[in-house]
CSV table of C-alpha atoms in Angstrom, one decimal:
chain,number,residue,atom,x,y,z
B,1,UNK,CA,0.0,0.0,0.0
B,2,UNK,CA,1.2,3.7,-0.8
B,3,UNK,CA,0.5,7.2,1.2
B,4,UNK,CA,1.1,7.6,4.5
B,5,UNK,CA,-2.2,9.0,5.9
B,6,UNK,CA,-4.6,6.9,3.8
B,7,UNK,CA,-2.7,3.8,5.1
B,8,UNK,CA,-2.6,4.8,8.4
B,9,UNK,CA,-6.5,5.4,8.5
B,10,UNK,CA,-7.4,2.1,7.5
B,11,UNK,CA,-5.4,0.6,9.6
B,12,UNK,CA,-7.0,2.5,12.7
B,13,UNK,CA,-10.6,1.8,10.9
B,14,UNK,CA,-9.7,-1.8,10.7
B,15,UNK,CA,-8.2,-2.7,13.9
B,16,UNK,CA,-11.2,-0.5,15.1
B,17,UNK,CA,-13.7,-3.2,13.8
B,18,UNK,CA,-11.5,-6.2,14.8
B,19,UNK,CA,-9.7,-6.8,11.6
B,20,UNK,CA,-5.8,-6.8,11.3
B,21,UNK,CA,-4.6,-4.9,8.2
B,22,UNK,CA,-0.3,-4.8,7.9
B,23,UNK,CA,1.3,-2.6,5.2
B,24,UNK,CA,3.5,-4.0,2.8
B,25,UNK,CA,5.7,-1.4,1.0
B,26,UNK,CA,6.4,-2.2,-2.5
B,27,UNK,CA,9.8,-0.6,-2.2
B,28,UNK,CA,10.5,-3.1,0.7
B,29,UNK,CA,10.0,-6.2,-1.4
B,30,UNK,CA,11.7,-8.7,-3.0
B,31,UNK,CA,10.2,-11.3,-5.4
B,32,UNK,CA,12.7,-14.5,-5.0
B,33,UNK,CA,13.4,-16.7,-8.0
B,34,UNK,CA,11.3,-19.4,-6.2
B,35,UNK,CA,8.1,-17.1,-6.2
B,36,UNK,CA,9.0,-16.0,-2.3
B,37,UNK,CA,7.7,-13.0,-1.6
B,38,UNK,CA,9.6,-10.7,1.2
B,39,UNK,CA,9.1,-7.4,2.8
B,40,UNK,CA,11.6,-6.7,5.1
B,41,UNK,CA,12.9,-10.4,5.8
B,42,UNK,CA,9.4,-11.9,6.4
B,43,UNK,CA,7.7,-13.9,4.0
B,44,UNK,CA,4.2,-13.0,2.6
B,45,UNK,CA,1.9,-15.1,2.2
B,46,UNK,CA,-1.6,-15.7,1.7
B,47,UNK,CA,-4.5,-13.2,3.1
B,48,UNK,CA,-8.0,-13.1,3.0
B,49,UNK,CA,-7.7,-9.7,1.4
B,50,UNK,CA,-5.5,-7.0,-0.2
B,51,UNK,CA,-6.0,-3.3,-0.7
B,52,UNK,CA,-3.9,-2.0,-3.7
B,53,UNK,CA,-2.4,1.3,-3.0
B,54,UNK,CA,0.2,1.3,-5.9
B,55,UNK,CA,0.0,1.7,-9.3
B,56,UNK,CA,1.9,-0.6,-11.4
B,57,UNK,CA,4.8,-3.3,-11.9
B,58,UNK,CA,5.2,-7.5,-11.3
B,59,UNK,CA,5.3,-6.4,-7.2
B,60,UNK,CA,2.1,-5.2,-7.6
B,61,UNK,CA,0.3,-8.1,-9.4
B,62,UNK,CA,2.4,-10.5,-6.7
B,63,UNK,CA,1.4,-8.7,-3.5
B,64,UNK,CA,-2.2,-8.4,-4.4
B,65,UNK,CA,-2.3,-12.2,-5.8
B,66,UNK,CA,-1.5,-13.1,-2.1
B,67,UNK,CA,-5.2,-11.8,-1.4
B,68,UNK,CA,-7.9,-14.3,-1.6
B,69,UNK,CA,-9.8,-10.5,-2.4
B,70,UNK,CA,-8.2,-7.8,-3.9
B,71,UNK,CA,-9.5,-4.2,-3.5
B,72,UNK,CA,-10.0,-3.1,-6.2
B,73,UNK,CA,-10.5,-6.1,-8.3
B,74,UNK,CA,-6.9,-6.2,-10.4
B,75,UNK,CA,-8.8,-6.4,-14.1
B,76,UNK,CA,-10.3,-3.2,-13.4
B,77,UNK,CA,-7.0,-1.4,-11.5
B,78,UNK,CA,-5.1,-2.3,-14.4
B,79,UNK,CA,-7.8,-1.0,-17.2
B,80,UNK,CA,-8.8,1.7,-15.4
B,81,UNK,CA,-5.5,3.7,-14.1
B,82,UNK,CA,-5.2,4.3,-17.9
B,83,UNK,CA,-7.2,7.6,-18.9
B,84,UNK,CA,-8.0,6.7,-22.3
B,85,UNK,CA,-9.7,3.5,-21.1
B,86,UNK,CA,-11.9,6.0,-19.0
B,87,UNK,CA,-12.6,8.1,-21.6
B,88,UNK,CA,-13.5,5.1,-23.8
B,89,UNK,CA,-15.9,3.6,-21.4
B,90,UNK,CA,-17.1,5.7,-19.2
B,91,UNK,CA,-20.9,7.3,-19.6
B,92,UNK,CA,-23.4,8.5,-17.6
B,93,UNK,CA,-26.7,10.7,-18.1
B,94,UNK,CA,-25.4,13.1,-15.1
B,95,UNK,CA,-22.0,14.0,-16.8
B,96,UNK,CA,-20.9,14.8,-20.5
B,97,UNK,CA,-17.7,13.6,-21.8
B,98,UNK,CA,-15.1,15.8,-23.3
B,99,UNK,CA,-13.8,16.3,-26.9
B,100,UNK,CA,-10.6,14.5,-27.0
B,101,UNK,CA,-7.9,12.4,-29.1
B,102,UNK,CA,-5.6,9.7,-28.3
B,103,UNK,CA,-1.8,10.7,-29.8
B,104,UNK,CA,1.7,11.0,-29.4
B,105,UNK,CA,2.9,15.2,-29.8
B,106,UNK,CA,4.3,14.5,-33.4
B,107,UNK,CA,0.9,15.2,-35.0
B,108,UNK,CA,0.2,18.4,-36.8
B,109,UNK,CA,-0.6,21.1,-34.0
B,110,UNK,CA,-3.8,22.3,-36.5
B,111,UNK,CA,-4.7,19.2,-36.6
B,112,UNK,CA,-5.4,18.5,-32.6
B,113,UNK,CA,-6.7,22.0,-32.5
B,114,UNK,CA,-9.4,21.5,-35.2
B,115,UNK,CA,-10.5,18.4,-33.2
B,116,UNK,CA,-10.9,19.7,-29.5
B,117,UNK,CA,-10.3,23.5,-30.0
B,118,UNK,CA,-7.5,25.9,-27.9
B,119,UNK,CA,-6.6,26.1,-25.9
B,120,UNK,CA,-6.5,22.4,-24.9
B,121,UNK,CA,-5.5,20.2,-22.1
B,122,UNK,CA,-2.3,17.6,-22.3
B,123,UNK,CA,-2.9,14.4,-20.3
B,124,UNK,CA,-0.7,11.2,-19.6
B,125,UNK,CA,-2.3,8.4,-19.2
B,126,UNK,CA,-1.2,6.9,-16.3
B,127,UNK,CA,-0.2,10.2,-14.3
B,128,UNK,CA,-1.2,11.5,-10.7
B,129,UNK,CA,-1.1,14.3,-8.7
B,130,UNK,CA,-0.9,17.1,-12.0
B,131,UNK,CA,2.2,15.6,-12.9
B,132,UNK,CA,1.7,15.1,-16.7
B,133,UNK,CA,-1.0,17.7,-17.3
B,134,UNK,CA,-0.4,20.6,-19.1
B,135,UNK,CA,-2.4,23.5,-20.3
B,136,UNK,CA,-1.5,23.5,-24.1
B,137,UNK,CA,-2.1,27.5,-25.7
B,138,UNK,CA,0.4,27.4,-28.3
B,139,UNK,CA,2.7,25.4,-30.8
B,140,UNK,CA,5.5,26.4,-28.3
B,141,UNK,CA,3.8,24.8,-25.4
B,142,UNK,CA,2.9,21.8,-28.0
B,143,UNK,CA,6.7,21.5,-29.0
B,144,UNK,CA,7.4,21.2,-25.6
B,145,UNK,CA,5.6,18.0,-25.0
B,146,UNK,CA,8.5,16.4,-27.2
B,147,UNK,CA,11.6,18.0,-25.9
B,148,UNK,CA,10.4,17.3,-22.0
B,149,UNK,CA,8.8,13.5,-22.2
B,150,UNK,CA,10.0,12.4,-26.3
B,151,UNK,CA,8.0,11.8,-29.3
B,152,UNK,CA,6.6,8.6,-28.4
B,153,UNK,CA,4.9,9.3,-25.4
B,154,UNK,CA,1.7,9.1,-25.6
B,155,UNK,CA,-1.3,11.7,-24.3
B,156,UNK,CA,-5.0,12.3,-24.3
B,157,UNK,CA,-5.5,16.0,-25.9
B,158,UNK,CA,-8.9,17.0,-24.8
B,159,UNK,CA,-11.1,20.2,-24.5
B,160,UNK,CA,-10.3,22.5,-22.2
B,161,UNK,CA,-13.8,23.3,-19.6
B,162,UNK,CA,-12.4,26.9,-19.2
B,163,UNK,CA,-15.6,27.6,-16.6
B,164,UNK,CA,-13.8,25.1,-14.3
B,165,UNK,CA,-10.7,26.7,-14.4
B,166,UNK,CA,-8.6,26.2,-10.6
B,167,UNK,CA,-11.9,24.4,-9.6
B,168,UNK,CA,-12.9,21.0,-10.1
B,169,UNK,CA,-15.3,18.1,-7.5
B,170,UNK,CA,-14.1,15.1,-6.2
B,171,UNK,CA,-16.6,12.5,-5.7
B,172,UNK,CA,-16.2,9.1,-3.7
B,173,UNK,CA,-18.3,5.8,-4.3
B,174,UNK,CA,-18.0,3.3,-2.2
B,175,UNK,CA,-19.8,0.2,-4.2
B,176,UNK,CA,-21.9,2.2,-6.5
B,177,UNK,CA,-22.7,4.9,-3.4
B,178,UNK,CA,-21.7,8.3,-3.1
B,179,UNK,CA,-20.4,9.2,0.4
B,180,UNK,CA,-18.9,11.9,0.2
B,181,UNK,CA,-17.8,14.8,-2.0
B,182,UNK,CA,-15.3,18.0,-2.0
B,183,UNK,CA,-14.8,21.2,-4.1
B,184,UNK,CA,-11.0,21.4,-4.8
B,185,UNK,CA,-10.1,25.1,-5.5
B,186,UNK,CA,-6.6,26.5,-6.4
B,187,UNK,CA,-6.2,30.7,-7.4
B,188,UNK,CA,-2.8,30.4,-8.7
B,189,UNK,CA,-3.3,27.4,-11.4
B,190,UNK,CA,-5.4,25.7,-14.2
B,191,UNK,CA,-5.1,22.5,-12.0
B,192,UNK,CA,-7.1,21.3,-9.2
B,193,UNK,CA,-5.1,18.6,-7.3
B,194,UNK,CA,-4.8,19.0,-4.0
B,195,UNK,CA,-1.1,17.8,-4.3
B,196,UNK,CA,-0.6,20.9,-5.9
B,197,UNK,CA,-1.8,23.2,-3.5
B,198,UNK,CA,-5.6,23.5,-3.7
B,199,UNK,CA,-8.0,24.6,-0.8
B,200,UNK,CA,-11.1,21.8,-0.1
B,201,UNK,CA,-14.4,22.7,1.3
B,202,UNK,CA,-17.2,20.2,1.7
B,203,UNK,CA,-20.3,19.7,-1.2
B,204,UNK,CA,-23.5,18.1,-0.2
B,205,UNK,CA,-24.5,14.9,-2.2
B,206,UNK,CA,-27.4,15.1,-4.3
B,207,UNK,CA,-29.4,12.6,-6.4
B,208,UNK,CA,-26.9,13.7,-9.9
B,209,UNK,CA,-24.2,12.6,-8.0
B,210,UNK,CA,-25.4,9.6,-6.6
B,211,UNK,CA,-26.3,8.7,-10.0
B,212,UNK,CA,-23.0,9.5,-11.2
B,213,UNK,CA,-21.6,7.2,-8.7
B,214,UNK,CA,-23.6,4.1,-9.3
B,215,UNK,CA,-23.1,4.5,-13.2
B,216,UNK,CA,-19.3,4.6,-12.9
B,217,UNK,CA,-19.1,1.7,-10.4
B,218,UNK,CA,-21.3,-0.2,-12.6
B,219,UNK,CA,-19.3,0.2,-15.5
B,220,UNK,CA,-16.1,-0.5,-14.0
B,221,UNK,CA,-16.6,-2.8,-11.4
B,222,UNK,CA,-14.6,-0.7,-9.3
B,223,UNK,CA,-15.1,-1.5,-5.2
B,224,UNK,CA,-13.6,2.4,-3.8
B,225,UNK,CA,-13.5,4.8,-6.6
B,226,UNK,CA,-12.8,8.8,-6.8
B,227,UNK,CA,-14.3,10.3,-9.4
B,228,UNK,CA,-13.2,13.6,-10.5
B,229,UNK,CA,-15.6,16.2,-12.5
B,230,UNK,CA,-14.8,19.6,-13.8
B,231,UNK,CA,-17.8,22.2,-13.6
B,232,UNK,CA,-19.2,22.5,-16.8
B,233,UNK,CA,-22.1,24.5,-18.8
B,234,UNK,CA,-24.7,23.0,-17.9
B,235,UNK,CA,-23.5,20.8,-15.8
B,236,UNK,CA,-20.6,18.1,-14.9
B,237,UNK,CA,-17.8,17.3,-17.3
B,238,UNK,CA,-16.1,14.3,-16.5
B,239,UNK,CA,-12.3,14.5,-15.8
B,240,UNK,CA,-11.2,11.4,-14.7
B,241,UNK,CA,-11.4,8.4,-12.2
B,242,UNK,CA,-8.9,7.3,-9.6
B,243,UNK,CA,-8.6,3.7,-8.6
B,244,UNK,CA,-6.4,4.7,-5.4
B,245,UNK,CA,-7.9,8.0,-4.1
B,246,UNK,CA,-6.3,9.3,-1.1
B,247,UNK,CA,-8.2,10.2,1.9
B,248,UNK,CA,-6.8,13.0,3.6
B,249,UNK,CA,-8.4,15.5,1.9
B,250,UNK,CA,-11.9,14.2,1.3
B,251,UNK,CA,-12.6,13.0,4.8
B,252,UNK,CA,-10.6,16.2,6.2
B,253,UNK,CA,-13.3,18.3,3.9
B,254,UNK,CA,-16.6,16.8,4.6
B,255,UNK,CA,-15.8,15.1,8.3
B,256,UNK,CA,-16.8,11.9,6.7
B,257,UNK,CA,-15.7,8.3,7.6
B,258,UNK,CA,-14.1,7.2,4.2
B,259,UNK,CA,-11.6,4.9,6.1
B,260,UNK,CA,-14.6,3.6,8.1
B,261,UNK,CA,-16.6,3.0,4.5
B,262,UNK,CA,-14.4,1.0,3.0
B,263,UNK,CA,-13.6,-1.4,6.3
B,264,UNK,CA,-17.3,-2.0,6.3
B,265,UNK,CA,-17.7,-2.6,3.0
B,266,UNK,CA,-14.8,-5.7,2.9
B,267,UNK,CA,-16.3,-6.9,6.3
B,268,UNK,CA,-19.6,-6.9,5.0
B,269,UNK,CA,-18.1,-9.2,1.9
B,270,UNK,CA,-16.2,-11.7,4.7
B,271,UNK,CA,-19.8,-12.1,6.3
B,272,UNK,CA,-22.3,-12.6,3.5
């Protein structure tokens, strides 16, 4: 599992309702020719469950393959940290979907422009925190893509929701409910993240967003999901979806539980 608070508050939540829950660092592992798995010197074995908290890579699969339940189910982790695949699948009567294009930066600049407008946002597909996202104005800020991250990389080039500028929601399901949700606000950048600075304040849950978050979990199969949505004319745009959504910020927003959610939730599972 990855992030320090999130961790640490399940953990509390589920020694709170009897369960134990021990974090194994990815960094601190080692995979063994014989199919051992070790974090620091003690061998891993099975578990009734896992909850992935990192992104990627053989550790990953292996750790979470010592769970008799994984959290969230690895098909959809693995299809749905990828941005395009969100794009691609995701729908909902309660949100629109962006114009947007699958490409590496070596196209034509006219040619993205023509098909989502400008300015327009540059996404990678597997990034977090703001890290690959970039407000493209220009053909110098489109040239740029190249010399920072090469020609081959790969982006999502979509419209940019200008109305939602340094302002975005974050919405989190817990299988197919919404149970909490937070305005993330930042006056210095196009971004939202709270990573990057931006102020939270608490938004009340109404029937469009728990209809959002039953249509997402449905179509993804996705146990804990955070579902991010800029603030669009009428109504929500979808951003993105986050199949490890920290906690710090939502529950330290809206005073809710989250931790406490999602312990219920895989107890609930153990006991049906």
């Amino acid at each position: 599992m990855g992030g320090a608070y999130t961790c640490a508050r399940l953990v509390s939540e589920a020694s709170a309702a009897g369960m134990r829950l021990d974090v194994v660092g990815v960094h601190d592992s080692i995979l063994c020719a014989s199919g051992r798995l070790l974090c620091g010197g003690e061998e891993i074995r099975s578990r009734d469950f896992v909850i992935n908290r990192y992104k990627w890579g053989h550790l990953r699969d292996v750790t979470g393959a010592c769970g008799c339940r994984q959290y969230n189910p690895a098909g959809a982790f693995t299809r749905y940290v990828d941005k395009y695949n969100q794009l691609v699948d995701l729908r909902s009567e309660a949100f629109d979907v962006p114009r947007y294009v699958l490409a590496t930066s070596s196209p034509p600049f006219d040619a993205v422009v023509e098909a989502v407008g400008l300015p327009f946002v540059a996404k990678g597909l597997a990034s977090s925190m703001g890290r690959e996202i970039r407000l493209i104005s220009s053909r110098v800020d489109y040239d740029a893509l190249a010399h920072e991250f090469g020609a081959d990389k790969e982006w999502i080039f979509e419209e940019y929701i200008a109305c939602s500028r340094g302002r975005d929601m974050r919405l989190m399901a817990v299988r197919g409910e919404a149970v909490a949700c937070m305005q993330r606000r930042s006056s210095d950048d196009f971004r939202a993240n709270v990573a990057l600075g931006a102020e939270v304040t608490a938004v009340a849950v109404n029937s469009e967003l728990r209809t959002i978050a039953s249509d997402v979990c449905r179509v993804t199969g996705l146990d804990v999901v955070g579902i991010d949505l800029l603030f669009g004319n009428p109504g929500p745009v979808l951003c993105e979806i986050n199949v490890m959504p920290g906690l710090e910020g939502i529950e330290s927003a809206t005073g809710v539980n989250v931790a406490g959610r999602i312990i219920s939730m895989i107890r609930e599972d153990f006991l049906s």
